[in-house]
PDB file of C-alpha atoms and ligand atoms in Angstrom:
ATOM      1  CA  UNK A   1       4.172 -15.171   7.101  1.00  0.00           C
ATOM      2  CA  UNK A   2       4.885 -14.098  10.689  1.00  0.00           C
ATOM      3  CA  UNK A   3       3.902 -10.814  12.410  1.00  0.00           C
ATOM      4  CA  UNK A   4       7.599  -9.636  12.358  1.00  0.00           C
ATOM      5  CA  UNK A   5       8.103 -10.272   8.751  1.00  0.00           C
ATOM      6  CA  UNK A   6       6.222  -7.455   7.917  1.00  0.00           C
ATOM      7  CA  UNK A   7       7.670  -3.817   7.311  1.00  0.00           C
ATOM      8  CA  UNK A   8       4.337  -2.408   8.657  1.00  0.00           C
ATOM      9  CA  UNK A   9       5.192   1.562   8.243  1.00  0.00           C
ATOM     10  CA  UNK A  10       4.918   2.412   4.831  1.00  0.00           C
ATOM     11  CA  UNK A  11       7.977   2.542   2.525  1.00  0.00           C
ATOM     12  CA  UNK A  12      10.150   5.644   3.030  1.00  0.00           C
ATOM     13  CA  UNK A  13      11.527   5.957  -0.177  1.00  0.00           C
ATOM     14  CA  UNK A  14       8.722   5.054  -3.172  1.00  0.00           C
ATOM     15  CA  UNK A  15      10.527   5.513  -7.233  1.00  0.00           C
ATOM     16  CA  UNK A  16       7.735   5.467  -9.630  1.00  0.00           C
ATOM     17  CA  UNK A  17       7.920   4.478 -13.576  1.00  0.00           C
ATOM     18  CA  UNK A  18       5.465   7.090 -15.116  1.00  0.00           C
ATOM     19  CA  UNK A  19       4.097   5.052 -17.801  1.00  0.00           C
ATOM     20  CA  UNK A  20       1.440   5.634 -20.089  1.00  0.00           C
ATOM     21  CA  UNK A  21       0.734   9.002 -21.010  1.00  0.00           C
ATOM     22  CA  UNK A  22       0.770   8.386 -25.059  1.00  0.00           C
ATOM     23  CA  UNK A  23      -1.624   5.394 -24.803  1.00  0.00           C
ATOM     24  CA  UNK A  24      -3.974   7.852 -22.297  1.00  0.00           C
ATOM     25  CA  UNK A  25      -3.672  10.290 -25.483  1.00  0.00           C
ATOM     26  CA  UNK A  26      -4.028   7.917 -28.059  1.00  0.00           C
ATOM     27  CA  UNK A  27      -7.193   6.720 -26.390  1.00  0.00           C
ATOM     28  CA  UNK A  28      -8.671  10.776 -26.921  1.00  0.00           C
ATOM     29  CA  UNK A  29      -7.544  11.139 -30.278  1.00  0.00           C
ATOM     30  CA  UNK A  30      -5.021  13.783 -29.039  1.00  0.00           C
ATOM     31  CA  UNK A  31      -1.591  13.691 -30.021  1.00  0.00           C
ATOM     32  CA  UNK A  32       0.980  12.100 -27.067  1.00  0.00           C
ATOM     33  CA  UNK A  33       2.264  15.573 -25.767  1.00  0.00           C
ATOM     34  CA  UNK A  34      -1.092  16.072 -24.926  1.00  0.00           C
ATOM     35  CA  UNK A  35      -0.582  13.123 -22.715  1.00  0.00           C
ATOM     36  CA  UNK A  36       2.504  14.188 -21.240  1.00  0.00           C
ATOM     37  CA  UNK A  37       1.016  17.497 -20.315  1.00  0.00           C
ATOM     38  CA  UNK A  38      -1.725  15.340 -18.456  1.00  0.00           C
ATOM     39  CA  UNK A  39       1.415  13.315 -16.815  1.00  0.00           C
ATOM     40  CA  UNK A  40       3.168  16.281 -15.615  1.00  0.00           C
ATOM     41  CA  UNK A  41       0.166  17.763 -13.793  1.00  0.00           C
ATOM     42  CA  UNK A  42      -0.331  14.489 -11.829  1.00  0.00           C
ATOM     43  CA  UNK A  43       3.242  15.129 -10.320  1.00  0.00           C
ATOM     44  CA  UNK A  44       2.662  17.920  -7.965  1.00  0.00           C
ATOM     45  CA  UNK A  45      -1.084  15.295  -6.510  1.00  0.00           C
ATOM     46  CA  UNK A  46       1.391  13.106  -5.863  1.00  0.00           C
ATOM     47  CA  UNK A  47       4.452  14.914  -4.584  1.00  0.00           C
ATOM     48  CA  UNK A  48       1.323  16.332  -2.071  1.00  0.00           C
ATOM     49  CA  UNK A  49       0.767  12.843  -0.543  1.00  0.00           C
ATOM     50  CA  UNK A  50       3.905  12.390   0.402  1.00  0.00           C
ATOM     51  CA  UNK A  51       4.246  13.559   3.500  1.00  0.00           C
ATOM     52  CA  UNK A  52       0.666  12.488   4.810  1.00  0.00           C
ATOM     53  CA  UNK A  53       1.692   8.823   3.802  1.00  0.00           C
ATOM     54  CA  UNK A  54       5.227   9.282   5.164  1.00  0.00           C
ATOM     55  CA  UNK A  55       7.000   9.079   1.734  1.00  0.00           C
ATOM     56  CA  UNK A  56      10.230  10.878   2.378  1.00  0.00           C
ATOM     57  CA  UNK A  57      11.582  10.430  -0.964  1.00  0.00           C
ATOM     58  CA  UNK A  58      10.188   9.938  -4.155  1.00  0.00           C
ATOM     59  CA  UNK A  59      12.407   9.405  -7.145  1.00  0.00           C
ATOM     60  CA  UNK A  60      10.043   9.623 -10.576  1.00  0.00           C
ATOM     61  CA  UNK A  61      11.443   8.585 -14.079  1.00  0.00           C
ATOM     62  CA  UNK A  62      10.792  11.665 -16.578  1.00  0.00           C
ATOM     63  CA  UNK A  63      13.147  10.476 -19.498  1.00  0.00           C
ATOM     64  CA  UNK A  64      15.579   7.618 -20.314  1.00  0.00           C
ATOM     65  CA  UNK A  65      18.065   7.585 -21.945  1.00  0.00           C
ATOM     66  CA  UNK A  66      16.413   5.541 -24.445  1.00  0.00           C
ATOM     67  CA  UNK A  67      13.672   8.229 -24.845  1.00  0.00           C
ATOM     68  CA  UNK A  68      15.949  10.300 -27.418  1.00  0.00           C
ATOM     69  CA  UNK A  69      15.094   7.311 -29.881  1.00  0.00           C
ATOM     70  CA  UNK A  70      11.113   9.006 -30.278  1.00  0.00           C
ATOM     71  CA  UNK A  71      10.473  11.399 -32.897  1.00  0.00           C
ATOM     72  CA  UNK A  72      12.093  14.929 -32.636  1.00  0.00           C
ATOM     73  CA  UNK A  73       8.761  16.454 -32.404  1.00  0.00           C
ATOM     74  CA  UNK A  74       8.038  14.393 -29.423  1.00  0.00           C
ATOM     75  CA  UNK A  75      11.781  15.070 -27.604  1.00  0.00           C
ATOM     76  CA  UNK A  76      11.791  18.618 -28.121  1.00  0.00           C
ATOM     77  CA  UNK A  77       8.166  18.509 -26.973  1.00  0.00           C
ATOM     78  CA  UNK A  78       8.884  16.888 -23.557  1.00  0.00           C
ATOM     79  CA  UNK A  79      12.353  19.320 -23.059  1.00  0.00           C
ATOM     80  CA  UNK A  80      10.217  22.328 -23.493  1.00  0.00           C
ATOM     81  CA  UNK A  81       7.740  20.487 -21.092  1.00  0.00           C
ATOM     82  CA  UNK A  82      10.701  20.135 -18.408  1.00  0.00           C
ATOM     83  CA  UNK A  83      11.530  23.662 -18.464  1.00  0.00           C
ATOM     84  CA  UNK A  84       8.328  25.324 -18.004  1.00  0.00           C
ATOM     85  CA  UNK A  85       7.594  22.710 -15.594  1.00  0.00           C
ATOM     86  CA  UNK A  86      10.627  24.053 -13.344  1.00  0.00           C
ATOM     87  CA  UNK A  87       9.676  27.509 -14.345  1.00  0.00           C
ATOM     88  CA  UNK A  88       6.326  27.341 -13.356  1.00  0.00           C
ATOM     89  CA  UNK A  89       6.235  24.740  -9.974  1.00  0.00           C
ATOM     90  CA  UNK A  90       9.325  26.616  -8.516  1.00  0.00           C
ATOM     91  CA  UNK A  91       7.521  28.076  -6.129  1.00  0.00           C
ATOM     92  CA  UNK A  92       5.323  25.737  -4.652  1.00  0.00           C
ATOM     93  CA  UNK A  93       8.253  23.557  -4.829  1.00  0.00           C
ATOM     94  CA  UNK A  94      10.031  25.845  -2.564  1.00  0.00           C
ATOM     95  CA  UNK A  95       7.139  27.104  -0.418  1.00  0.00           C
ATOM     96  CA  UNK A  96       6.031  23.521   0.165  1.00  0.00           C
ATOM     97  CA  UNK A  97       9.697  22.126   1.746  1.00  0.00           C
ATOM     98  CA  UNK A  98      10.559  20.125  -1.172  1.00  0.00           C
ATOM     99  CA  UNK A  99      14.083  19.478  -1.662  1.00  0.00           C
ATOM    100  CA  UNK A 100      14.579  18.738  -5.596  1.00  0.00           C
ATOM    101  CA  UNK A 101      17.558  16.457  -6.834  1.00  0.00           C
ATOM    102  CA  UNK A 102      18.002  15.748 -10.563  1.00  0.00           C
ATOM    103  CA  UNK A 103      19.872  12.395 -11.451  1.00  0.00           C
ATOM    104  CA  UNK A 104      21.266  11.195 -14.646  1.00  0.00           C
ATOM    105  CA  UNK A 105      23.300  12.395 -17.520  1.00  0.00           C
ATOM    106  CA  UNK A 106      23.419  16.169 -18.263  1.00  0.00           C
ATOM    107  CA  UNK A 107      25.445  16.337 -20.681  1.00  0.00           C
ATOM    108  CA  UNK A 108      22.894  15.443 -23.514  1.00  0.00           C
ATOM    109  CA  UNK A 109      20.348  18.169 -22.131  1.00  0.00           C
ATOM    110  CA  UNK A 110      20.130  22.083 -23.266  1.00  0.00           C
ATOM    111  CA  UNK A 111      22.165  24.444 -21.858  1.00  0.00           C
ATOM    112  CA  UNK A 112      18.454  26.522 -20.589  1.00  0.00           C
ATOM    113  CA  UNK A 113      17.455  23.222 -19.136  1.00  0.00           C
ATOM    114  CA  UNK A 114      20.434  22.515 -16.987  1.00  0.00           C
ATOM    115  CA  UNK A 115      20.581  25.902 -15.911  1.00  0.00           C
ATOM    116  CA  UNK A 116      17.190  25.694 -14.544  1.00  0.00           C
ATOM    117  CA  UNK A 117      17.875  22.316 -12.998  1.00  0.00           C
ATOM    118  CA  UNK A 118      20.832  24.077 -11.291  1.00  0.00           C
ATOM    119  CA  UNK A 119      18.937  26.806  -9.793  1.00  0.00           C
ATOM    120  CA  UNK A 120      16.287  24.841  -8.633  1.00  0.00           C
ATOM    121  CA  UNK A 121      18.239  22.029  -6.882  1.00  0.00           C
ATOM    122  CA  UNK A 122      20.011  25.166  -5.093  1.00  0.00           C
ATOM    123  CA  UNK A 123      16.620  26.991  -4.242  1.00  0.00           C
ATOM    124  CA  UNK A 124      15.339  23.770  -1.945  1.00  0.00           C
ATOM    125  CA  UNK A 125      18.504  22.991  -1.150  1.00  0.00           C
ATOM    126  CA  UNK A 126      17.480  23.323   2.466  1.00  0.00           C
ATOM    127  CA  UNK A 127      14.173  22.050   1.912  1.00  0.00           C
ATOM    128  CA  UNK A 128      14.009  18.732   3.876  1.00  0.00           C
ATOM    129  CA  UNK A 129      10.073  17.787   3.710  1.00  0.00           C
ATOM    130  CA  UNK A 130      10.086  15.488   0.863  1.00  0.00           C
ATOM    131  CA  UNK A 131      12.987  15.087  -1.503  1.00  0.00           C
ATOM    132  CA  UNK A 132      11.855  14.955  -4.859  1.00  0.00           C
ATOM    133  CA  UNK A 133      14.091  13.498  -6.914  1.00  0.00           C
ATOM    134  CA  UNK A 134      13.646  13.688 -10.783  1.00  0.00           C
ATOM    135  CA  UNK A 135      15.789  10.883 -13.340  1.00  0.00           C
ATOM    136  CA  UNK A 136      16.079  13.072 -16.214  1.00  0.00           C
ATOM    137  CA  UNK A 137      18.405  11.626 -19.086  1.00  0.00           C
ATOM    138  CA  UNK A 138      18.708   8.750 -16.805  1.00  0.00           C
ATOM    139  CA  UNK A 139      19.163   5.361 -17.112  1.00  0.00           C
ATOM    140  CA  UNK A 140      20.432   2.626 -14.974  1.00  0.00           C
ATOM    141  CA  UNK A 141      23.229   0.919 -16.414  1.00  0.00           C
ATOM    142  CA  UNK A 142      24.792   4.769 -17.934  1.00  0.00           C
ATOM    143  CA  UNK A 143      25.188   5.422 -14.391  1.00  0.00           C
ATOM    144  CA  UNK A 144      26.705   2.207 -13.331  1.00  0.00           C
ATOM    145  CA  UNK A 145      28.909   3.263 -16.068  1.00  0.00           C
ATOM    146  CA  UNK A 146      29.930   6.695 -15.467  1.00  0.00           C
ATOM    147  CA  UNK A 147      30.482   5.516 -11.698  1.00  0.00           C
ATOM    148  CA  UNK A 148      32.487   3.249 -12.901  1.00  0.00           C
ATOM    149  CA  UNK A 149      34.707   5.870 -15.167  1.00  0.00           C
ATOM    150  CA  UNK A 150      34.762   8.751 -12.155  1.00  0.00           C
ATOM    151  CA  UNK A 151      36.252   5.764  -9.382  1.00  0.00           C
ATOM    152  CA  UNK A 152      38.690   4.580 -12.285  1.00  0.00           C
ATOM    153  CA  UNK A 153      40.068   8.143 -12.270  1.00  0.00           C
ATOM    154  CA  UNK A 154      40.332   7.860  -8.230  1.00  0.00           C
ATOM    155  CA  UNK A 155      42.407   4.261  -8.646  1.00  0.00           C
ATOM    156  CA  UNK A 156      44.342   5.847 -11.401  1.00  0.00           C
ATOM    157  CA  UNK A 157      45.080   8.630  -9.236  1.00  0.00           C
ATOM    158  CA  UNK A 158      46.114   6.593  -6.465  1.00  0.00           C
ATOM    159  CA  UNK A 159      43.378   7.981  -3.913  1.00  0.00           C
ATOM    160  CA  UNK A 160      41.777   4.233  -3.880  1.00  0.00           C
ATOM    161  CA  UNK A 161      43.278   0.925  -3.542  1.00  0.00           C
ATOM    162  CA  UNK A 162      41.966  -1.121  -6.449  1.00  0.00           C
ATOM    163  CA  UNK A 163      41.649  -4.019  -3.398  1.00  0.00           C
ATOM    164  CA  UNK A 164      39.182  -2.136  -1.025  1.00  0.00           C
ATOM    165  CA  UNK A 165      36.464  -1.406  -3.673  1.00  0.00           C
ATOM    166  CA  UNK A 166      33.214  -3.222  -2.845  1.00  0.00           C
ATOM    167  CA  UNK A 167      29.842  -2.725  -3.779  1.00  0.00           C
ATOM    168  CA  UNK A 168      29.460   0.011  -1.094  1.00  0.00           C
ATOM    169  CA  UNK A 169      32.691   1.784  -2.866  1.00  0.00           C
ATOM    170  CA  UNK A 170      30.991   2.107  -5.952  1.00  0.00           C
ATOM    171  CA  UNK A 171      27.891   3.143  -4.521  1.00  0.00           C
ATOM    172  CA  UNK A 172      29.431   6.552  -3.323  1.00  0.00           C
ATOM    173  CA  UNK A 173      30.021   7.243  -6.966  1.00  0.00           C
ATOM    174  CA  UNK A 174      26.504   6.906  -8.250  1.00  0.00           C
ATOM    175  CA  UNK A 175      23.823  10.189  -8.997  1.00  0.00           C
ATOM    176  CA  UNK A 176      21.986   8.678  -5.844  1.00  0.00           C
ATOM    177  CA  UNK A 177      24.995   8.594  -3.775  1.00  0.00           C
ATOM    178  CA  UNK A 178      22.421  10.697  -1.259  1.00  0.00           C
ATOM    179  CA  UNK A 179      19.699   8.838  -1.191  1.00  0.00           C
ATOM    180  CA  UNK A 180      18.205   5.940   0.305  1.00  0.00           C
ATOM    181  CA  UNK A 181      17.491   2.917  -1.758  1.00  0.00           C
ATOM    182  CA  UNK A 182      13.903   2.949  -2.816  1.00  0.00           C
ATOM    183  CA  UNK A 183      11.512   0.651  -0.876  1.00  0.00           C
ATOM    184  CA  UNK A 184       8.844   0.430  -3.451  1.00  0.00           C
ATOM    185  CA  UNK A 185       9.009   0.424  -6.944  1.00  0.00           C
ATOM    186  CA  UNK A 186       5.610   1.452  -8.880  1.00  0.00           C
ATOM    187  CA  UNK A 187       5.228   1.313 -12.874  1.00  0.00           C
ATOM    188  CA  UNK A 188       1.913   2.240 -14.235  1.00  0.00           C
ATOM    189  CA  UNK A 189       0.444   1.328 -17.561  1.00  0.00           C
ATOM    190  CA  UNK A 190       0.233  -2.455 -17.344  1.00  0.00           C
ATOM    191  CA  UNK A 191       4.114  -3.225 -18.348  1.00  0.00           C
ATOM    192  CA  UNK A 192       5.422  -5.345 -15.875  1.00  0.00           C
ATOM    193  CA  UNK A 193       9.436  -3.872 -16.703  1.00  0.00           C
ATOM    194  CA  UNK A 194      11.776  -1.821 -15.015  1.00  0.00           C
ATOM    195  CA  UNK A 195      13.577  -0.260 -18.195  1.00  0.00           C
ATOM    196  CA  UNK A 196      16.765   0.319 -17.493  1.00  0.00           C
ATOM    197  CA  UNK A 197      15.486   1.810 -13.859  1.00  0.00           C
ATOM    198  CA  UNK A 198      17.538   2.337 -10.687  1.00  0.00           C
ATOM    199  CA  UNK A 199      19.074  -0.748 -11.661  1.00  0.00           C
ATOM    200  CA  UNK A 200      21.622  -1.094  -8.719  1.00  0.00           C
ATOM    201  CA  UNK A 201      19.316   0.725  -6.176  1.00  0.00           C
ATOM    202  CA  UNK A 202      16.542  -1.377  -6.590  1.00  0.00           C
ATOM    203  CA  UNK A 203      18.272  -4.875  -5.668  1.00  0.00           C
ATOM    204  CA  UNK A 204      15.800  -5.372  -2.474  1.00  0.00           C
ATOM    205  CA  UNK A 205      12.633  -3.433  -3.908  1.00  0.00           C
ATOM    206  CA  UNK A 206       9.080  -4.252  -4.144  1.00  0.00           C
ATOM    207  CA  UNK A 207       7.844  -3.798  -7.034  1.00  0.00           C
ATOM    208  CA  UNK A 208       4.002  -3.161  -7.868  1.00  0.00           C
ATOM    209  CA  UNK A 209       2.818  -3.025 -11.354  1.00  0.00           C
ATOM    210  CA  UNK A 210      -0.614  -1.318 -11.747  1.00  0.00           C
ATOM    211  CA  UNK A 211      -2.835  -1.043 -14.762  1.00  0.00           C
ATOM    212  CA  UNK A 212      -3.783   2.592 -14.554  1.00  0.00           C
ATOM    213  CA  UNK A 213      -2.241   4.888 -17.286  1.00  0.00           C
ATOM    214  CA  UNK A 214       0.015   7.749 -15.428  1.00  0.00           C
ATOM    215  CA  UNK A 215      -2.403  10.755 -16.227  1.00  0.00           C
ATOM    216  CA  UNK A 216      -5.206   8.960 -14.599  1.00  0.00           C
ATOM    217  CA  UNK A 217      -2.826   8.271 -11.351  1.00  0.00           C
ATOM    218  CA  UNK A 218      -4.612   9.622  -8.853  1.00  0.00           C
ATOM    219  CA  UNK A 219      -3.407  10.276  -4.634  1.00  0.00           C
ATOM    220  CA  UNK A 220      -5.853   8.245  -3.511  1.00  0.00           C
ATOM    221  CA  UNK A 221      -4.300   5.286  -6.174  1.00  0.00           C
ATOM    222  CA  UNK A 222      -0.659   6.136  -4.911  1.00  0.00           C
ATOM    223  CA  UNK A 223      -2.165   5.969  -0.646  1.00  0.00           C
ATOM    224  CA  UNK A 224      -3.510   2.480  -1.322  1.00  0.00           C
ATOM    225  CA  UNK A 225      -0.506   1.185  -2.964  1.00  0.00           C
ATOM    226  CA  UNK A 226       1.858   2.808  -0.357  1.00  0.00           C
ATOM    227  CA  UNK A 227      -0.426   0.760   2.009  1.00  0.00           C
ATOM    228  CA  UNK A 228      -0.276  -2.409   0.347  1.00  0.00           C
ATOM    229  CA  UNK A 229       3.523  -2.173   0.951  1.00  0.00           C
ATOM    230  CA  UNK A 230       3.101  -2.323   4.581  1.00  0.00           C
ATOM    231  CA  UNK A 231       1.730  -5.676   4.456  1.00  0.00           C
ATOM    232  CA  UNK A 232       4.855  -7.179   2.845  1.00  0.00           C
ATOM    233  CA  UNK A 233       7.454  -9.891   3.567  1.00  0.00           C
ATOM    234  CA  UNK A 234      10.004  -8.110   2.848  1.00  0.00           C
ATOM    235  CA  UNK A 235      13.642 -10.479   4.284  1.00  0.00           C
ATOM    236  CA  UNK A 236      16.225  -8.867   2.155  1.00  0.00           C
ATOM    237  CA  UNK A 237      17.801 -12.497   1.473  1.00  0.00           C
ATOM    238  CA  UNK A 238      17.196 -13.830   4.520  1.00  0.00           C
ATOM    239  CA  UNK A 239      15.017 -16.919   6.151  1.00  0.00           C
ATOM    240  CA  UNK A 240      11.292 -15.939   7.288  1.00  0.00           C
ATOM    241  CA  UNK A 241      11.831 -15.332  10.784  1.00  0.00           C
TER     242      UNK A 241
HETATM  243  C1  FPP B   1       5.999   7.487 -20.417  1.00  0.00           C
HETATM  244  O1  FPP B   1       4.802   7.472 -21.145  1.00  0.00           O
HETATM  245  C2  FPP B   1       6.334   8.802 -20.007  1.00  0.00           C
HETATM  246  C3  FPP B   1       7.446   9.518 -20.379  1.00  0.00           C
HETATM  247  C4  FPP B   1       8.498   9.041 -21.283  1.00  0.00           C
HETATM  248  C5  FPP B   1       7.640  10.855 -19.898  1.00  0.00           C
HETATM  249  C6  FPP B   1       7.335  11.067 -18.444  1.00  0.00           C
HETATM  250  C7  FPP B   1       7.089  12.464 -18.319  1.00  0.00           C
HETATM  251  C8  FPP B   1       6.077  13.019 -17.630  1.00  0.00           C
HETATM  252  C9  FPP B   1       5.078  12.323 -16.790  1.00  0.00           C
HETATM  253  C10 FPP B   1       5.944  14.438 -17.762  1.00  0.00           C
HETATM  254  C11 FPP B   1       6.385  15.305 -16.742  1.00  0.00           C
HETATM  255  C12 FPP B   1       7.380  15.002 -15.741  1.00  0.00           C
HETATM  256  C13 FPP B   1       7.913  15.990 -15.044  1.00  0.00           C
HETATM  257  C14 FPP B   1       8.869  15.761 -13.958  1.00  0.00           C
HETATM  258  C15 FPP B   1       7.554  17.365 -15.356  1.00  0.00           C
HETATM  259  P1  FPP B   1       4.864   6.923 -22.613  1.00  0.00           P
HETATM  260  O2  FPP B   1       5.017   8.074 -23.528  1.00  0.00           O
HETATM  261  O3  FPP B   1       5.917   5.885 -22.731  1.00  0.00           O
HETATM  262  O4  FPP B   1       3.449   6.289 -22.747  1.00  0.00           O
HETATM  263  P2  FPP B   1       3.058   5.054 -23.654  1.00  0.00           P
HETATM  264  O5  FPP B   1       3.787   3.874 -23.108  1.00  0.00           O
HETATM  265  O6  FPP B   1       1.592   4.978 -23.471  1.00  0.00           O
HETATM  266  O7  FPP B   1       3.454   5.393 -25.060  1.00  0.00           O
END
């Protein structure tokens, strides 16, 4: 690997896989809400680092939309957990410069919930020191999907020529039309999977699979893998140089 093959600044845009927080329950004999009460606190540690480490956007995965196949108990468990979450890190978020995006499907999610996700992406709206953004009801190939449906309605409409779409057409039509693609991918928990995961965004990533379960996800975990980015090849299909 030559010198110039390396990104060398750390990755701009990091999307994390928070996985884990049932088995770091399980282990303590608590039930797994307890775990994702232990997840959710590790978010703000983490939104934190950002800036120090130069992290301008950090997409994390809160639910799929697989996740409505667990037990009710646990769904309406982690929906109440979303809303007090917003409730209660509003202000920080705001105070702090974060900018807050939601992506993903709203339609499944309660009417309190959405409302809250409105208000906050409007609050930090003109926050521009880390943009948080949170895939809630996400998942990767329902978006490819619903971008698909909303650019139909535009060649049905006659605003696009069917013959000009490309890859970068589509792209304007996904939830992260905004955004970057990430530059680092990190799952925790030991699975070595992307479920269903920024699918289309995540064509050129680096990926890094750790063991550590998400509770136990600490800053100074996150700074070191940042920095292990920086030492990359990354060639985005191209020859080593
Ligand atoms: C995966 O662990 C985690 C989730 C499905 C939920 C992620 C949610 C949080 C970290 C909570 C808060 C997030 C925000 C933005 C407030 P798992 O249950 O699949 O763990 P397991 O694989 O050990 O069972």
């Amino acid at each position: 690997m030559s010198e110039n093959d390396c990104p060398k600044t750390n990755p701009a845009h990091v999307a994390i896989i928070m996985d884990g927080n049932g088995r770091w329950a399980q282990k303590r004999g608590r039930p797994r809400l307890y775990g994702h009460h232990a997840g959710a606190r590790r978010v703000r540690e983490i939104v934190e680092a950002c800036p120090d480490l130069g992290v301008k956007y950090l997409t994390i995965f809160a639910f799929s939309t697989e996740n409505w196949k667990r037990t009710q108990a646990e769904v309406s468990g982690l929906m109440a957990l979303f809303r007090r979450y917003i409730t209660r890190e509003a202000r920080a978020l705001i105070d702090n410069g974060i900018r807050v995006r939601f992506i993903g499907d709203r339609i499944r999610l309660d009417e309190t919930l959405v409302r809250l996700m409105d208000e906050l992406e409007l609050l930090t709206a003109d926050n521009d020191a880390v943009h948080l953004t949170v895939a809630l009801n996400y998942g990767g190939r329902d978006e490819v999907a619903r971008a698909t449906k909303r650019l139909a309605r535009e060649v049905a409409a006659g605003k696009i020529d069917p013959e000009t779409v490309d890859a970068e057409t589509l792209a304007r039509f996904l939830d992260t039309y905004v955004l970057p693609d990430p530059d680092l991918v990190i799952r925790t928990s030991g699975e070595a999977r992307i479920s269903n995961f920024l699918l289309w965004q995540s064509a050129y990533s680096e990926y890094e699979f750790i063991d550590t379960l998400w509770p136990d996800f600490t800053a100074a975990e996150f700074s070191r893998v940042v920095g292990s980015y920086a030492r990359r090849d990354r060639r985005f299909g191209a020859v080593p140089g």
